[in-house]
Amino acid sequence: MLKREIKITQDGSKTLYIPDWNESYHSKHGALREAEHVFITNGLEKLIDSNVINVLEYGFGTGLNALLSFIWSRDHSKRINYTSLEKFPVSTTEVEAMDFHQVIAQKYTNLQADPIYDFFLKMHQAKWGEKVNLTEFFKLYKQEVDFREVRLKEDAYDIVFFDVFGMRVQPELWSEEIFEKIYLSLKKDGLLTTYACNGHTKRALQACGFIVEKLAGPPGKREMINAWKK
């Protein structure tokens, strides 16, 4: 297991940093802002007409994307079945050090920090490999698995949050083999959303049949990708 350190990003939210890789779990320009932009605004919001949304996430990590998805599902009265893959779960100490609930409550005055933190802990305490109904609107299924070895059901998901480490440190995850498996797992008109936008990723997605759309990126990144299965 690689050593991880806690860092504060520019929007005040925290992230984890791996010194050996010089790689962070989130953008230094703002963990919260990046997650909101890539996975909520350019993710779940694109499926606003659906009452039930099946999410597959590559990289549970700190749980920030799942937490924001829960808040979104509650605010919009949408039911979310959230499947998340992770090879190296974070520790209890790291979870308790994250302050997403406070930063979110400061940004959205209609939200209180304590209920957000309670849900955040429930997510991390949920058993791996078991489907857990965390609320009326949010079901969580965490799998501790190697991303290259996971078996996915075909035509099962409406959206994929592709939030793995960057190609510089894990190029094997940005491959046609991985994207082909994701393509088959998505329903028709399904969406893959990711923070990355480079030539290799675009070509690999297109080779698997995705329609690739380049969008304005989160703070610190010029562009990001939405990839659609049509």
Coordinates of C-alpha atoms in Angstrom, one line a residue:
M1 CA 0.0 0.0 0.0
L2 CA 1.4 3.4 -1.0
K3 CA 1.7 6.1 1.6
R4 CA -1.1 8.7 1.5
E5 CA -1.1 12.3 2.9
I6 CA -4.0 14.7 3.5
K7 CA -3.9 17.9 1.5
I8 CA -6.1 20.9 1.4
T9 CA -7.2 22.0 -2.1
Q10 CA -7.9 25.6 -3.3
D11 CA -11.7 25.5 -2.5
G12 CA -11.0 24.4 1.1
S13 CA -11.9 20.8 0.7
K14 CA -9.4 18.1 1.4
T15 CA -8.0 15.3 -0.8
L16 CA -5.5 12.5 -0.4
Y17 CA -2.0 12.8 -2.0
I18 CA 0.4 9.9 -2.9
P19 CA 4.0 11.2 -2.6
D20 CA 5.6 8.3 -4.5
W21 CA 3.4 9.0 -7.5
N22 CA 3.1 12.8 -7.0
E23 CA -0.6 12.2 -7.6
S24 CA -3.7 13.4 -5.8
Y25 CA -7.2 11.9 -5.6
H26 CA -8.6 15.2 -6.7
S27 CA -7.6 18.4 -8.4
K28 CA -5.5 20.8 -6.3
H29 CA -7.7 23.5 -7.7
G30 CA -10.6 22.2 -5.7
A31 CA -11.8 18.6 -4.9
L32 CA -15.4 19.7 -4.4
R33 CA -15.5 21.9 -7.5
E34 CA -14.0 19.2 -9.7
A35 CA -16.4 16.5 -8.5
E36 CA -19.4 18.7 -8.9
H37 CA -18.4 19.8 -12.4
V38 CA -17.4 16.5 -13.8
F39 CA -19.8 14.0 -12.1
I40 CA -22.9 16.1 -11.2
T41 CA -23.2 19.0 -13.6
N42 CA -21.8 17.0 -16.6
G43 CA -23.0 13.7 -15.2
L44 CA -26.2 13.2 -13.3
E45 CA -27.7 16.4 -14.6
K46 CA -27.5 15.0 -18.1
L47 CA -30.0 12.3 -16.9
I48 CA -32.4 14.6 -15.1
D49 CA -35.4 13.1 -16.9
S50 CA -34.7 9.6 -15.4
N51 CA -36.4 8.7 -12.1
V52 CA -34.1 5.8 -11.5
I53 CA -30.4 6.0 -12.3
N54 CA -27.9 3.2 -12.2
V55 CA -24.4 4.5 -11.6
L56 CA -21.1 2.6 -12.0
E57 CA -18.1 4.4 -10.5
Y58 CA -14.5 3.5 -11.2
G59 CA -12.7 4.7 -8.0
F60 CA -14.7 5.0 -4.8
G61 CA -11.7 6.7 -3.2
T62 CA -12.7 9.2 -0.5
G63 CA -16.4 8.8 -1.4
L64 CA -16.9 12.4 -2.5
N65 CA -18.6 11.5 -5.8
A66 CA -21.0 9.2 -4.0
L67 CA -21.8 11.8 -1.3
L68 CA -22.6 14.4 -3.9
S69 CA -24.7 11.9 -5.8
F70 CA -26.7 11.2 -2.6
I71 CA -27.3 14.9 -2.1
W72 CA -28.4 15.3 -5.7
S73 CA -30.7 12.3 -5.5
R74 CA -32.4 13.7 -2.4
D75 CA -32.8 17.2 -3.8
H76 CA -34.3 15.9 -7.1
S77 CA -36.3 13.0 -5.6
K78 CA -34.4 10.5 -7.9
R79 CA -33.6 6.9 -7.0
I80 CA -29.9 6.0 -7.4
N81 CA -28.4 2.5 -7.4
Y82 CA -24.7 3.3 -6.9
T83 CA -22.1 0.6 -7.7
S84 CA -18.5 1.7 -6.9
L85 CA -15.3 -0.2 -7.6
E86 CA -12.1 0.3 -5.5
K87 CA -8.9 -1.6 -5.2
F88 CA -7.4 0.2 -2.3
P89 CA -10.1 1.4 0.2
V90 CA -9.1 4.4 2.3
S91 CA -8.6 3.9 6.1
T92 CA -11.0 4.9 8.9
T93 CA -8.5 7.5 10.0
E94 CA -8.4 9.1 6.5
V95 CA -12.2 9.0 6.3
E96 CA -12.6 10.8 9.6
A97 CA -10.1 13.5 8.5
M98 CA -12.1 14.4 5.4
D99 CA -14.2 17.6 6.0
F100 CA -16.5 17.4 2.9
H101 CA -19.6 17.9 5.1
Q102 CA -18.4 21.2 6.4
V103 CA -17.3 22.6 3.0
I104 CA -20.6 21.5 1.4
A105 CA -22.7 23.0 4.3
Q106 CA -20.8 26.3 3.9
K107 CA -21.4 26.4 0.2
Y108 CA -25.1 25.3 0.3
T109 CA -26.8 27.1 3.2
N110 CA -29.9 24.8 2.9
L111 CA -27.7 21.8 4.0
Q112 CA -26.6 21.0 7.5
A113 CA -23.2 19.5 8.1
D114 CA -24.1 16.9 10.7
P115 CA -26.6 14.9 8.5
I116 CA -24.1 15.0 5.6
Y117 CA -21.3 13.7 7.8
D118 CA -23.6 10.9 9.2
F119 CA -24.3 9.7 5.7
F120 CA -20.7 10.0 4.7
L121 CA -19.7 7.7 7.6
K122 CA -22.5 5.3 6.7
M123 CA -21.2 5.0 3.2
H124 CA -17.7 4.1 4.3
Q125 CA -19.0 1.8 7.0
A126 CA -21.1 -0.2 4.6
K127 CA -19.8 -3.6 4.0
W128 CA -17.9 -4.3 0.8
G129 CA -19.6 -6.8 -1.5
E130 CA -23.1 -6.2 -0.1
K131 CA -25.9 -4.1 -1.5
V132 CA -27.0 -1.6 1.2
N133 CA -30.1 0.6 1.2
L134 CA -28.6 3.8 2.8
T135 CA -31.8 5.8 2.3
E136 CA -35.1 5.6 0.5
F137 CA -33.4 7.1 -2.6
F138 CA -29.9 5.7 -2.4
K139 CA -28.6 2.1 -2.6
L140 CA -24.9 1.5 -2.4
Y141 CA -22.9 -1.5 -3.6
K142 CA -19.1 -1.3 -3.1
Q143 CA -16.8 -3.8 -4.6
E144 CA -13.2 -4.2 -3.6
V145 CA -11.7 -5.3 -6.9
D146 CA -9.0 -4.8 -9.5
F147 CA -10.5 -2.6 -12.3
R148 CA -9.0 -4.8 -14.9
E149 CA -10.5 -8.0 -13.5
V150 CA -14.0 -6.9 -12.6
R151 CA -16.9 -8.6 -14.4
L152 CA -19.7 -6.3 -15.4
K153 CA -23.3 -7.0 -16.5
E154 CA -24.1 -5.9 -20.0
D155 CA -26.7 -3.1 -20.5
A156 CA -26.9 -2.5 -16.8
Y157 CA -25.8 1.1 -16.2
D158 CA -27.1 4.5 -17.2
I159 CA -23.9 6.4 -16.3
V160 CA -20.2 5.6 -15.5
F161 CA -18.1 7.9 -13.4
F162 CA -14.6 7.2 -14.7
D163 CA -12.5 8.6 -11.8
V164 CA -9.3 6.5 -11.8
F165 CA -5.8 7.9 -11.4
G166 CA -4.3 9.8 -14.4
M167 CA -2.7 8.1 -17.4
R168 CA 0.7 9.3 -16.3
V169 CA 0.7 6.9 -13.3
Q170 CA -1.8 4.2 -14.4
P171 CA -1.8 4.1 -18.2
E172 CA -3.2 0.5 -18.2
L173 CA -6.6 1.8 -17.0
W174 CA -7.0 4.2 -19.9
S175 CA -7.1 1.3 -22.5
E176 CA -9.5 0.1 -25.1
E177 CA -9.9 -3.1 -23.1
I178 CA -11.3 -1.2 -20.1
F179 CA -13.5 1.1 -22.2
E180 CA -14.9 -1.8 -24.2
K181 CA -16.0 -3.5 -21.0
I182 CA -17.6 -0.2 -19.9
Y183 CA -19.3 0.3 -23.3
L184 CA -21.0 -3.1 -23.1
S185 CA -22.1 -2.5 -19.5
L186 CA -23.9 0.8 -20.4
K187 CA -27.5 0.9 -21.6
K188 CA -28.3 2.6 -24.9
D189 CA -27.9 6.3 -24.5
G190 CA -25.7 5.7 -21.5
L191 CA -22.9 8.1 -20.5
L192 CA -19.3 7.9 -19.4
T193 CA -18.0 11.1 -17.8
T194 CA -14.4 11.7 -16.9
Y195 CA -12.1 14.6 -16.0
A196 CA -9.6 13.6 -18.6
C197 CA -9.4 15.0 -22.2
N198 CA -6.4 13.9 -24.2
G199 CA -5.9 12.4 -27.6
H200 CA -5.2 8.9 -26.4
T201 CA -8.4 8.7 -24.3
K202 CA -10.5 10.2 -27.0
R203 CA -9.3 7.7 -29.6
A204 CA -9.6 4.7 -27.3
L205 CA -13.2 5.7 -26.5
Q206 CA -14.1 6.2 -30.1
A207 CA -12.5 2.8 -31.1
C208 CA -15.0 1.2 -28.7
G209 CA -18.0 2.9 -30.3
F210 CA -18.5 5.9 -28.0
I211 CA -19.5 9.3 -29.3
V212 CA -17.0 11.6 -27.7
E213 CA -18.0 15.1 -26.6
K214 CA -15.4 17.6 -25.3
L215 CA -16.7 20.0 -22.7
A216 CA -15.2 22.8 -20.7
G217 CA -13.3 21.3 -17.8
P218 CA -13.3 22.1 -14.1
P219 CA -11.1 24.8 -12.6
G220 CA -7.5 24.1 -13.7
K221 CA -8.4 22.0 -16.7
R222 CA -9.3 23.3 -20.1
E223 CA -11.5 20.4 -21.2
M224 CA -13.1 17.1 -20.0
I225 CA -15.0 14.3 -21.8
N226 CA -18.6 13.0 -22.0
A227 CA -18.7 9.8 -24.0
W228 CA -22.1 8.5 -25.1
K229 CA -23.3 5.0 -26.1
K230 CA -25.8 5.5 -29.0

